[in-house]
């Protein structure tokens, strides 16, 4: 951990803020197995090697909307959408339809043939095909919101690794060891078998991936590195290309079906374009090399093309997005990070809680006396300076969840005394006693040291059920829990003067149920973001259906619904409430930022400008409001920390004129009198670049803490990539 001292803003009395840069958050890499794109809702389903499924909203800047946790003893090998319904299948031989609100299975069905390798839904969305380990193809009827077994095709030799319906739904194309088969879905018999082995490769060739075009052209990728084009009507091969040096694990086509994408063991994504060629007075089409993209450094297992974007994923766990056209060349990557919030701060004890998929860590932060690190004394006053650490960070605790279940949410109380976390099956509360810092033994040595303790609180109130969000109030006197199933907000009071002895000898839990808030009338989908004001008088929640609801304390007693903010077209990505003012600030996936006054019920700040160059591709994930200056917004996304300042429209226009004064032409800008509108704008004050920035929070009134995922931990655990000889190298 390093500490920087950076100039934050001019208005606060001190004017400067210390930043703790935490880089010991060592996340495990989670590779991507498969992906499925929903063209109606513009959502991407991504399966990981730990069995979890992520739903990404890609209508604007990609943002992680929700995560379906790991299913026991299951790896998801196939994903498919049918309208708003999501299906998955894996090696446990079970087909699952998911309830995306509760994140629990809606229907389950075991199929004939044990492990499932592939699934596909026809274009009408009423039938699903499942390919299995033992060579069986199961057909299910899924129309009218049903889930019924329909028929079983003839058994083939070897496993069915990939399958695709044709445009009419009357035929199904499957790939397996050494062959591609075309099936008649009305009879369940194979009408054509196309062999992909050759004299040069006498061993069986594996067909890994298949696509079927509107005109019944079949595209296959195999273990020889070949991409082959077939005529499905005549079952004949039209052309073949040595696209890669090794296995082609994924092939995809764009929506217009005039571009072909392939990738695999060799991580380069090859793009072929359907081109009209004239030869001997004859016109015909051929697939010709068009572009290539180098997005990943390891195997690519999944490809999807939508809206001129290529979505790719593989062994490294990064979700890559690259352009499919020559007009723009953009590559963006999103790491295998957990859904926010994954970090909690305890300012009183200077503690940081780091949440992992199946475990938790508590660290005590280091401190500084303000002295500048050697080698940085000669820097100018305006440049950030590295400060030397007086005490180093110390790990106090590390423990795993019960039965290594996936941790959905976790929190540490601001006073550092209570730890709460929830999985999908249970919620647990602990009394935490931080140990004495290692350098504070005193003259008595070990006698004056206090050991770190974690004491489980048993016999919790019956209202304490598994949660999607848990959070303590700023005074640590209230624990607020969002019920995972009902979405009700449960409020508990933490009892005072509870010590370790009371927890050990008494069966009375140190918390008492106070009230619950019924959210069903105001929020129809699952709660994505949840925040409580510092004063504890306001609670705000943002749903995945883009609604934002606010509750406030009524007559100093119970919470009552105050209002729902006007619903915006883009997904809400960050939410915060001012410490001293009844105002809520929200950020959205398209880069827009709102500030809304909860008493006046009007917008006080609104701006559509993009303040950083990458906000089109990386959404704002956290909003931090400065308690010293309500006009300062500190925000962060995956790669940048930036400070925004509220300003009147005239001031912003004057800044723009000065910035563009050297240009030959300047577009005429609209102006508004300050008296005509009370809605402020925003201007950029400062920005700083990071790598894998995941969290931003206040450690004290003049200390910020940033937590970044260690990129080394995401790479060193990966297998060796495909070795290729580069130009002019040995």
XYZ file of C-alpha atoms in Angstrom:
730
model
C 0.000 0.000 0.000
C 1.307 3.423 -0.946
C 0.021 6.770 0.180
C -0.287 9.827 -2.030
C -1.091 13.374 -1.138
C -3.059 15.031 -3.893
C -4.770 18.367 -4.300
C -8.506 17.707 -4.302
C -10.286 21.057 -4.439
C -9.851 24.696 -3.505
C -12.947 25.225 -1.361
C -12.282 22.885 1.600
C -10.329 24.545 4.402
C -7.446 22.122 4.264
C -7.592 21.826 0.496
C -5.639 18.587 0.366
C -6.496 14.927 0.793
C -4.383 11.871 1.560
C -5.105 8.877 -0.660
C -4.339 5.321 0.474
C -3.786 3.144 -2.591
C -4.573 -0.460 -1.593
C -3.190 -3.024 -4.032
C -3.325 -6.225 -1.964
C -6.839 -7.215 -3.081
C -5.848 -10.535 -4.691
C -8.873 -11.778 -6.611
C -8.925 -15.217 -8.190
C -9.208 -15.366 -12.006
C -12.567 -16.763 -13.146
C -12.570 -17.853 -16.766
C -15.548 -17.407 -19.097
C -17.119 -20.581 -20.514
C -19.957 -19.325 -22.705
C -22.096 -16.279 -23.513
C -25.586 -15.538 -24.825
C -26.932 -12.190 -26.059
C -30.505 -10.959 -25.685
C -31.284 -8.785 -28.708
C -34.521 -7.429 -27.202
C -33.210 -6.187 -23.851
C -29.585 -5.669 -24.944
C -28.281 -7.901 -22.175
C -25.386 -10.345 -22.183
C -25.364 -13.507 -20.058
C -21.863 -14.735 -19.162
C -21.024 -18.016 -17.385
C -17.875 -18.429 -15.290
C -15.851 -21.510 -14.438
C -17.087 -21.368 -10.818
C -20.650 -22.023 -12.013
C -21.872 -18.435 -11.571
C -23.795 -16.531 -14.261
C -23.463 -12.776 -14.752
C -26.029 -10.568 -16.487
C -24.494 -7.498 -18.156
C -26.503 -4.542 -19.422
C -24.744 -3.440 -22.640
C -27.275 -0.942 -23.962
C -24.853 1.869 -23.028
C -21.562 1.465 -21.155
C -21.441 -2.188 -20.006
C -22.415 -2.625 -16.369
C -22.828 -5.767 -14.270
C -26.533 -5.890 -13.449
C -26.846 -9.058 -11.348
C -25.009 -12.282 -10.539
C -26.541 -15.741 -10.192
C -24.305 -17.569 -7.692
C -22.668 -20.917 -8.150
C -24.912 -23.948 -8.341
C -23.584 -26.880 -6.285
C -21.482 -29.329 -8.327
C -22.289 -27.616 -11.592
C -20.402 -25.922 -14.412
C -22.460 -23.972 -16.924
C -21.575 -25.120 -20.472
C -24.533 -23.612 -22.324
C -26.672 -20.456 -22.097
C -29.720 -19.426 -24.137
C -32.314 -16.640 -24.099
C -35.957 -16.933 -25.116
C -37.414 -13.412 -24.916
C -36.802 -12.441 -21.256
C -36.297 -16.046 -20.100
C -32.786 -17.339 -19.415
C -31.830 -21.037 -19.584
C -28.599 -22.733 -18.580
C -27.240 -26.267 -18.727
C -24.109 -27.968 -17.448
C -22.238 -31.142 -16.752
C -24.620 -32.260 -14.004
C -27.147 -33.083 -16.742
C -29.707 -30.562 -15.532
C -31.507 -27.923 -17.588
C -32.445 -24.836 -15.528
C -34.653 -21.828 -16.169
C -33.749 -18.932 -13.889
C -35.923 -16.436 -12.065
C -33.923 -13.270 -12.639
C -35.546 -11.432 -9.744
C -34.861 -13.939 -6.981
C -31.804 -15.401 -8.752
C -33.168 -18.864 -7.992
C -34.126 -21.688 -10.388
C -37.664 -21.399 -11.693
C -37.740 -24.859 -13.317
C -35.304 -27.766 -13.317
C -35.297 -30.789 -15.568
C -32.859 -33.691 -15.940
C -32.315 -34.833 -19.524
C -31.440 -38.096 -21.211
C -27.727 -38.487 -21.823
C -26.088 -37.271 -18.577
C -23.769 -34.244 -18.994
C -25.033 -31.421 -21.224
C -22.550 -29.768 -23.590
C -24.726 -27.404 -25.625
C -28.190 -25.839 -25.885
C -29.946 -23.695 -28.479
C -33.361 -22.049 -28.929
C -34.979 -21.722 -32.364
C -35.715 -18.288 -33.783
C -39.408 -18.447 -32.914
C -38.478 -19.104 -29.299
C -40.783 -22.087 -28.776
C -38.349 -25.045 -28.904
C -35.016 -25.833 -27.299
C -32.421 -28.431 -28.284
C -29.968 -29.994 -25.812
C -26.887 -32.003 -26.799
C -25.460 -34.480 -24.285
C -22.410 -36.566 -23.437
C -23.892 -39.876 -24.571
C -25.003 -38.615 -27.991
C -28.657 -37.916 -27.192
C -30.448 -34.805 -28.450
C -33.387 -33.726 -26.275
C -36.079 -31.351 -27.565
C -38.148 -29.265 -25.127
C -41.255 -27.183 -25.775
C -40.881 -23.776 -24.060
C -43.737 -21.767 -25.622
C -46.431 -20.032 -23.540
C -44.046 -19.796 -20.596
C -44.029 -23.597 -20.332
C -41.197 -26.067 -19.879
C -42.122 -29.502 -21.242
C -40.201 -32.434 -22.655
C -41.169 -33.050 -26.314
C -39.037 -35.669 -28.053
C -35.697 -37.490 -28.259
C -33.664 -37.816 -31.478
C -31.857 -40.935 -32.604
C -28.760 -41.666 -30.565
C -25.479 -40.816 -32.313
C -21.954 -42.032 -31.583
C -19.978 -39.711 -29.328
C -20.919 -36.571 -27.478
C -22.812 -33.649 -29.064
C -20.558 -30.623 -28.542
C -22.497 -27.884 -30.364
C -25.924 -27.416 -31.936
C -27.821 -24.755 -33.878
C -31.337 -24.503 -35.348
C -31.763 -23.255 -38.912
C -33.891 -20.177 -39.655
C -37.098 -22.187 -40.139
C -36.664 -24.385 -37.076
C -37.279 -27.503 -39.193
C -33.641 -28.586 -39.073
C -30.991 -28.848 -36.373
C -27.258 -28.895 -37.102
C -24.931 -30.562 -34.581
C -21.161 -30.938 -34.303
C -19.271 -33.808 -32.693
C -16.112 -35.886 -33.109
C -15.252 -35.951 -36.810
C -18.706 -35.106 -38.175
C -21.435 -32.520 -38.680
C -25.000 -33.829 -38.802
C -28.199 -32.246 -40.074
C -31.341 -33.441 -38.288
C -34.990 -33.220 -39.277
C -36.691 -31.879 -36.142
C -40.074 -33.297 -37.232
C -38.867 -36.911 -37.428
C -35.799 -36.891 -35.144
C -33.633 -38.593 -37.799
C -30.287 -37.419 -39.212
C -30.693 -36.685 -42.933
C -27.055 -35.732 -43.668
C -23.650 -36.482 -42.177
C -20.611 -34.438 -43.265
C -17.193 -35.793 -42.313
C -14.521 -33.283 -41.321
C -11.502 -35.632 -41.021
C -8.850 -35.665 -43.757
C -5.883 -37.745 -44.935
C -3.516 -35.173 -43.473
C -5.198 -35.487 -40.061
C -6.090 -39.170 -39.663
C -7.060 -38.682 -36.041
C -10.617 -37.593 -35.302
C -11.242 -33.890 -35.725
C -13.425 -32.209 -33.106
C -16.096 -29.755 -34.246
C -16.179 -27.206 -31.442
C -18.594 -24.574 -32.702
C -21.304 -24.098 -35.340
C -23.350 -21.245 -36.803
C -26.268 -21.530 -39.252
C -27.154 -18.579 -41.506
C -30.507 -17.502 -42.899
C -29.851 -19.186 -46.267
C -28.911 -22.482 -44.530
C -25.176 -21.917 -44.893
C -23.346 -23.759 -42.102
C -20.127 -22.416 -40.591
C -18.015 -24.694 -38.395
C -14.818 -24.341 -36.378
C -12.745 -27.414 -35.552
C -9.668 -28.656 -33.755
C -7.473 -28.341 -36.857
C -7.802 -24.559 -36.762
C -10.090 -24.658 -39.799
C -13.213 -22.621 -40.406
C -15.333 -24.453 -42.971
C -18.325 -23.237 -44.970
C -21.014 -25.793 -45.894
C -24.161 -25.758 -47.992
C -26.829 -27.150 -45.673
C -29.224 -27.910 -48.538
C -26.823 -30.199 -50.402
C -24.575 -31.164 -47.449
C -21.457 -30.184 -49.404
C -18.407 -28.190 -48.436
C -18.098 -24.827 -50.199
C -14.795 -23.553 -48.816
C -12.406 -23.934 -45.912
C -9.897 -21.577 -44.306
C -6.908 -22.218 -42.059
C -8.029 -19.457 -39.698
C -5.882 -20.394 -36.686
C -2.875 -22.571 -35.967
C -4.814 -24.595 -33.398
C -8.372 -25.268 -32.217
C -11.138 -22.881 -33.253
C -13.283 -22.912 -30.101
C -15.852 -20.282 -31.079
C -17.374 -18.917 -34.285
C -19.944 -16.116 -34.568
C -21.633 -13.975 -37.205
C -22.977 -10.432 -37.090
C -26.653 -9.528 -37.367
C -26.396 -8.837 -41.116
C -24.603 -12.186 -41.605
C -21.941 -10.638 -43.827
C -19.063 -10.976 -41.322
C -17.663 -14.083 -39.669
C -15.664 -14.122 -36.428
C -13.559 -16.950 -35.035
C -11.135 -17.452 -32.140
C -9.774 -20.245 -29.985
C -6.513 -21.572 -28.576
C -4.707 -18.869 -30.512
C -6.217 -15.771 -28.864
C -6.363 -13.618 -31.992
C -9.909 -12.949 -33.232
C -10.033 -13.392 -37.028
C -12.717 -11.589 -39.005
C -13.855 -12.683 -42.474
C -16.130 -10.649 -44.729
C -18.585 -12.045 -47.269
C -17.287 -10.638 -50.561
C -18.645 -10.803 -54.089
C -16.023 -12.098 -56.538
C -16.103 -12.095 -60.329
C -14.209 -14.808 -62.223
C -14.704 -16.031 -65.796
C -17.787 -13.868 -66.210
C -19.300 -15.460 -63.120
C -20.306 -13.724 -59.904
C -20.212 -15.610 -56.615
C -19.556 -14.990 -52.923
C -16.514 -15.978 -50.902
C -15.419 -15.347 -47.330
C -12.254 -13.198 -47.387
C -9.957 -12.117 -44.550
C -11.086 -8.719 -43.357
C -9.673 -7.791 -39.932
C -8.169 -9.245 -36.818
C -8.293 -8.160 -33.182
C -5.896 -9.065 -30.373
C -8.016 -8.602 -27.238
C -6.889 -11.473 -24.988
C -3.599 -13.197 -24.192
C -5.104 -16.628 -23.485
C -7.652 -18.986 -25.029
C -10.907 -17.431 -26.239
C -13.889 -19.716 -25.593
C -16.906 -17.524 -26.381
C -17.763 -14.984 -29.085
C -20.876 -12.874 -29.683
C -21.326 -10.059 -32.207
C -24.029 -7.411 -31.693
C -24.352 -3.787 -32.800
C -20.926 -3.784 -34.494
C -19.307 -4.892 -31.232
C -17.485 -8.170 -30.644
C -17.989 -9.572 -27.143
C -15.327 -12.137 -26.295
C -14.251 -14.094 -23.240
C -12.037 -16.975 -22.264
C -9.448 -18.314 -19.851
C -8.204 -14.948 -18.553
C -11.715 -14.084 -17.310
C -11.829 -10.655 -18.943
C -14.904 -9.676 -20.910
C -13.515 -8.045 -24.043
C -15.375 -5.630 -26.305
C -13.846 -4.690 -29.642
C -15.141 -3.110 -32.824
C -16.168 -5.218 -35.808
C -15.629 -2.466 -38.379
C -12.671 -0.670 -39.914
C -14.127 2.758 -39.199
C -13.155 2.509 -35.516
C -10.572 0.452 -33.704
C -11.468 0.177 -30.028
C -10.663 -2.522 -27.495
C -11.984 -2.474 -23.920
C -11.695 -5.130 -21.224
C -13.709 -5.722 -18.045
C -12.108 -7.860 -15.369
C -13.592 -10.856 -13.503
C -14.499 -8.696 -10.531
C -17.257 -9.219 -7.985
C -20.417 -7.157 -7.940
C -20.184 -3.961 -5.921
C -19.890 -3.252 -3.080
C -17.036 -5.664 -2.384
C -15.189 -3.406 0.105
C -16.328 -1.851 3.420
C -14.506 0.748 5.524
C -14.500 1.068 9.327
C -13.158 4.601 9.945
C -13.084 4.353 13.759
C -10.593 1.460 13.766
C -9.084 2.189 10.313
C -10.199 -1.240 9.083
C -10.950 -2.468 5.576
C -13.159 -5.481 4.811
C -12.320 -7.180 1.510
C -14.939 -9.563 0.180
C -14.058 -12.514 -2.053
C -16.309 -15.091 -3.663
C -16.073 -17.512 -0.722
C -14.065 -15.696 1.943
C -13.537 -12.396 3.779
C -10.423 -10.512 4.879
C -10.071 -7.679 7.404
C -7.022 -5.415 7.215
C -5.839 -2.555 9.396
C -4.618 0.369 7.310
C -1.202 1.940 7.673
C -0.568 5.490 8.840
C 1.816 8.314 8.043
C 3.310 11.265 9.899
C 3.201 13.407 6.760
C 6.880 13.090 5.818
C 7.603 12.816 2.096
C 9.232 9.652 0.791
C 12.861 9.958 -0.293
C 13.209 10.944 -3.912
C 9.987 12.981 -3.941
C 11.062 16.072 -1.946
C 12.093 17.966 -5.056
C 8.662 17.767 -6.695
C 6.675 20.931 -7.183
C 3.932 21.880 -4.736
C 1.183 21.144 -7.251
C 2.310 17.592 -8.026
C 1.141 14.595 -5.956
C 3.710 13.389 -3.446
C 4.391 9.932 -2.052
C 4.353 9.937 1.746
C 6.349 7.463 3.803
C 4.395 4.994 5.946
C 4.763 5.112 9.717
C 2.957 1.762 10.153
C 2.368 -0.834 7.449
C -0.966 -2.510 6.631
C -1.719 -5.610 8.687
C -4.086 -8.501 7.963
C -6.130 -9.164 11.093
C -8.514 -11.847 9.939
C -9.265 -14.227 7.084
C -12.067 -16.769 7.115
C -14.235 -18.697 4.675
C -18.001 -18.870 4.485
C -19.776 -21.940 5.778
C -19.467 -24.839 3.293
C -17.680 -22.341 1.037
C -20.980 -20.931 -0.186
C -20.916 -17.898 -2.447
C -20.942 -14.669 -0.408
C -23.678 -12.382 -1.737
C -23.049 -9.337 0.475
C -21.017 -8.351 3.530
C -20.419 -5.319 5.724
C -18.342 -4.119 8.666
C -19.787 -1.613 11.135
C -18.166 1.860 11.153
C -17.024 1.336 14.756
C -15.356 -1.943 13.768
C -17.286 -4.079 16.286
C -19.737 -5.986 14.070
C -19.336 -8.072 10.947
C -22.294 -9.360 8.933
C -22.394 -11.377 5.731
C -25.022 -13.324 3.798
C -25.055 -16.174 1.323
C -28.103 -17.323 -0.617
C -29.046 -19.759 2.130
C -28.135 -18.026 5.417
C -27.098 -14.762 7.071
C -24.545 -14.536 9.896
C -23.576 -11.858 12.402
C -20.273 -11.718 14.313
C -18.799 -9.606 17.082
C -15.328 -8.556 15.946
C -12.525 -7.604 18.313
C -9.499 -6.234 16.432
C -6.121 -7.148 17.863
C -3.509 -4.702 19.054
C -1.267 -3.357 16.258
C 1.967 -5.334 15.986
C 4.112 -2.296 16.803
C 2.152 -1.333 19.976
C 3.256 -3.962 22.447
C 4.717 -1.443 24.869
C 7.182 -2.300 27.605
C 5.033 -5.183 28.715
C 5.491 -6.885 25.367
C 3.000 -9.644 24.685
C 1.157 -9.029 27.971
C -0.327 -5.771 26.668
C -1.329 -7.218 23.322
C -4.933 -8.034 22.494
C -5.685 -10.910 20.171
C -8.068 -10.613 17.254
C -11.345 -12.393 17.997
C -14.423 -13.232 15.968
C -17.446 -14.357 18.006
C -20.528 -15.611 16.219
C -23.882 -14.230 17.377
C -26.401 -17.076 17.635
C -30.201 -17.121 17.896
C -30.776 -14.189 15.569
C -34.320 -12.771 15.199
C -36.527 -14.686 12.816
C -36.768 -11.617 10.578
C -33.007 -11.924 9.944
C -33.133 -13.821 6.652
C -30.702 -14.178 3.707
C -30.090 -10.781 2.165
C -29.047 -9.134 -1.080
C -27.683 -6.042 0.739
C -26.552 -5.396 4.319
C -25.398 -2.050 5.697
C -24.838 -0.390 9.068
C -25.779 3.214 9.727
C -22.964 5.710 10.293
C -23.372 5.541 14.091
C -23.322 1.695 14.030
C -26.625 1.668 15.950
C -28.750 0.215 13.146
C -28.286 -2.746 10.824
C -30.343 -2.524 7.641
C -30.947 -5.706 5.657
C -32.613 -6.127 2.246
C -34.425 -9.466 2.150
C -33.279 -11.466 -0.878
C -36.681 -13.007 -1.688
C -39.280 -10.424 -0.674
C -37.065 -7.336 -1.292
C -38.382 -5.925 2.013
C -35.998 -3.652 3.929
C -35.549 -4.926 7.506
C -34.200 -2.592 10.211
C -32.534 -3.901 13.387
C -31.268 -1.990 16.423
C -27.843 -2.894 17.798
C -27.925 -3.050 21.594
C -25.388 -0.981 23.532
C -22.893 -2.143 26.153
C -22.616 -5.680 24.821
C -19.267 -7.294 25.617
C -17.655 -10.642 24.888
C -18.846 -12.166 28.155
C -22.480 -11.331 27.389
C -22.208 -12.953 23.976
C -20.774 -16.140 25.454
C -23.167 -16.661 28.372
C -26.392 -15.088 27.154
C -28.756 -16.427 24.521
C -30.230 -12.963 23.906
C -28.873 -11.617 20.600
C -27.296 -8.140 20.660
C -29.834 -6.787 18.162
C -33.550 -6.222 18.118
C -35.984 -6.066 15.200
C -37.402 -2.554 14.758
C -39.460 -2.412 11.559
C -39.643 -3.452 7.937
C -40.256 -1.416 4.798
C -42.518 -2.904 2.139
C -40.899 -2.095 -1.208
C -43.276 -4.048 -3.477
C -45.383 -1.005 -4.409
C -42.419 1.102 -5.463
C -39.845 -1.387 -6.762
C -40.911 -4.172 -9.114
C -37.548 -5.798 -9.849
C -34.553 -6.798 -7.744
C -32.673 -4.073 -5.853
C -29.314 -3.334 -7.461
C -28.045 -0.346 -5.426
C -28.767 0.515 -1.808
C -27.571 3.396 0.358
C -28.368 5.019 3.723
C -27.713 8.665 4.529
C -25.133 9.572 7.171
C -27.856 10.992 9.424
C -29.863 7.779 9.054
C -33.014 9.643 7.977
C -33.056 8.620 4.323
C -32.840 5.278 2.539
C -32.491 5.088 -1.243
C -32.671 2.008 -3.445
C -32.210 1.611 -7.192
C -33.768 -1.309 -9.024
C -32.679 -3.117 -12.162
C -35.844 -1.836 -13.851
C -34.309 1.697 -13.622
C -36.571 2.917 -10.796
C -35.101 4.796 -7.802
C -37.154 4.915 -4.585
C -36.479 6.981 -1.455
C -37.830 6.507 2.077
C -37.511 8.991 4.938
C -38.182 8.989 8.688
C -41.750 10.145 9.331
C -42.327 12.193 12.505
C -39.048 10.902 13.925
C -40.319 7.334 14.258
C -40.783 5.023 11.276
C -39.754 5.116 7.653
C -42.312 6.158 5.070
C -42.048 6.207 1.283
C -41.103 9.727 0.217
C -40.906 9.590 -3.581
C -39.728 7.776 -6.676
C -37.323 9.753 -8.839
C -38.279 10.204 -12.492
C -37.313 7.013 -14.292
C -34.416 7.426 -16.707
C -33.764 5.420 -19.877
C -30.299 4.155 -18.852
C -29.390 1.807 -16.003
C -28.441 3.319 -12.635
C -24.802 2.549 -11.839
C -24.083 4.577 -8.659
C -26.146 6.150 -5.883
C -25.269 8.392 -2.925
C -26.879 10.826 -0.441
C -25.293 14.027 0.885
C -24.213 14.041 4.521
C -25.584 17.486 5.391
C -28.244 18.047 2.727
C -31.385 16.085 1.736
C -30.109 15.495 -1.775
C -29.488 12.268 -3.661
C -26.918 11.922 -6.468
C -27.234 9.241 -9.126
C -25.057 8.236 -12.085
C -26.218 6.301 -15.133
C -24.695 3.994 -17.718
C -24.810 6.631 -20.474
C -22.607 9.008 -18.447
C -25.361 11.299 -17.173
C -25.303 12.526 -13.550
C -28.281 13.864 -11.558
C -28.617 15.576 -8.201
C -32.154 15.696 -6.798
C -33.426 17.722 -3.827
C -35.668 15.474 -1.702
C -37.437 18.374 0.032
C -37.954 20.721 -2.906
C -38.551 17.714 -5.187
C -36.598 19.154 -8.082
C -33.303 18.605 -9.902
C -30.508 20.812 -8.579
C -27.725 19.509 -10.823
C -27.903 17.822 -14.203
C -25.344 17.414 -16.950
C -24.973 15.218 -20.020
C -21.304 15.958 -20.705
C -18.781 13.120 -20.528
C -16.114 14.239 -18.079
C -13.527 11.603 -18.907
C -12.618 10.146 -22.261
C -13.571 6.564 -21.357
C -16.980 7.217 -19.739
C -18.617 5.956 -22.940
C -17.192 2.499 -22.222
C -16.712 2.454 -18.418
C -19.663 3.481 -16.256
C -19.395 5.321 -12.947
C -19.369 2.698 -10.184
C -19.128 4.837 -7.066
C -20.039 8.379 -5.988
C -18.314 9.877 -2.970
C -19.642 13.204 -1.671
C -17.267 15.520 0.179
C -18.703 16.379 3.635
C -16.496 19.489 3.711
C -17.911 20.868 0.461
C -21.295 19.767 -0.953
C -20.320 21.138 -4.361
C -17.603 18.493 -4.808
C -18.366 15.058 -6.265
C -15.614 12.423 -6.161
C -16.313 9.528 -8.532
C -14.588 6.469 -9.926
C -14.920 3.903 -12.643
C -12.775 0.912 -13.522
C -9.778 2.984 -14.590
C -10.154 6.561 -13.338
C -10.772 8.638 -10.243
C -12.079 12.096 -10.982
C -13.328 15.109 -9.040
C -16.248 17.172 -10.337
C -17.420 20.555 -9.103
C -20.891 22.029 -9.349
C -20.972 25.290 -11.241
C -23.476 27.593 -12.875
C -23.998 27.304 -16.599
C -22.380 30.690 -17.301
C -19.174 29.720 -15.474
C -18.907 26.491 -17.445
C -19.402 28.308 -20.737
C -16.699 30.841 -19.831
C -14.286 27.966 -19.063
C -15.103 26.369 -22.417
C -14.463 29.626 -24.256
C -11.059 30.021 -22.597
C -10.142 26.416 -23.344
C -11.078 26.749 -27.000
C -9.832 30.319 -27.529
C -6.869 29.139 -29.592
C -9.076 27.383 -32.120
C -9.917 29.123 -35.398
C -13.645 28.479 -35.112
C -15.772 28.151 -32.023
C -19.371 27.017 -32.133
C -21.856 29.432 -30.634
C -23.023 28.132 -27.266
C -26.415 28.725 -25.702
C -26.450 30.752 -22.497
C -28.970 31.011 -19.703
C -29.264 33.622 -17.014
C -28.403 32.283 -13.575
C -31.655 33.687 -12.223
C -33.738 31.733 -14.748
C -32.644 28.306 -13.581
C -31.425 26.779 -10.339
C -30.091 23.651 -12.022
C -26.312 23.581 -11.806
C -23.873 21.985 -14.206
C -20.619 20.123 -13.548
C -17.034 20.702 -14.533
C -13.973 18.508 -14.199
C -11.505 19.564 -11.506
C -9.085 16.637 -11.406
C -8.625 13.119 -12.693
C -6.203 10.293 -11.934
C -5.659 7.059 -13.835
C -5.733 3.665 -12.099
C -5.732 0.022 -13.101
C -8.634 -2.178 -11.974
C -10.004 0.418 -9.547
C -12.833 -1.208 -7.571
C -13.587 0.979 -4.555
C -13.357 4.540 -3.268
C -14.231 5.636 0.282
C -13.506 8.046 3.144
C -11.180 6.767 5.856
C -11.309 10.100 7.689
C -12.276 13.679 6.925
C -9.110 14.241 4.873
C -8.161 10.664 3.915
C -9.450 8.695 0.946
C -8.887 5.009 0.316
C -8.824 3.418 -3.122
C -8.840 -0.355 -3.581
C -7.551 -1.851 -6.810
C -7.466 -5.494 -7.856
C -3.941 -6.792 -8.093
C -3.424 -7.566 -11.816
C -0.591 -9.965 -10.997
C -2.923 -12.260 -9.057
C -5.216 -12.429 -12.098
C -2.379 -13.545 -14.369
C 0.003 -15.709 -12.357
C -2.628 -18.399 -11.663
C -3.523 -18.817 -15.355
C -2.181 -21.702 -17.461
C 0.468 -20.989 -20.075
C -0.970 -19.393 -23.225
C -0.600 -20.732 -26.740
C 3.009 -20.382 -27.848
C 3.548 -18.772 -31.208
C 6.699 -17.619 -32.941
C 6.621 -13.891 -33.549
C 8.324 -12.131 -36.452
C 12.148 -12.119 -36.263
C 12.235 -13.918 -32.917
C 13.721 -17.283 -31.952
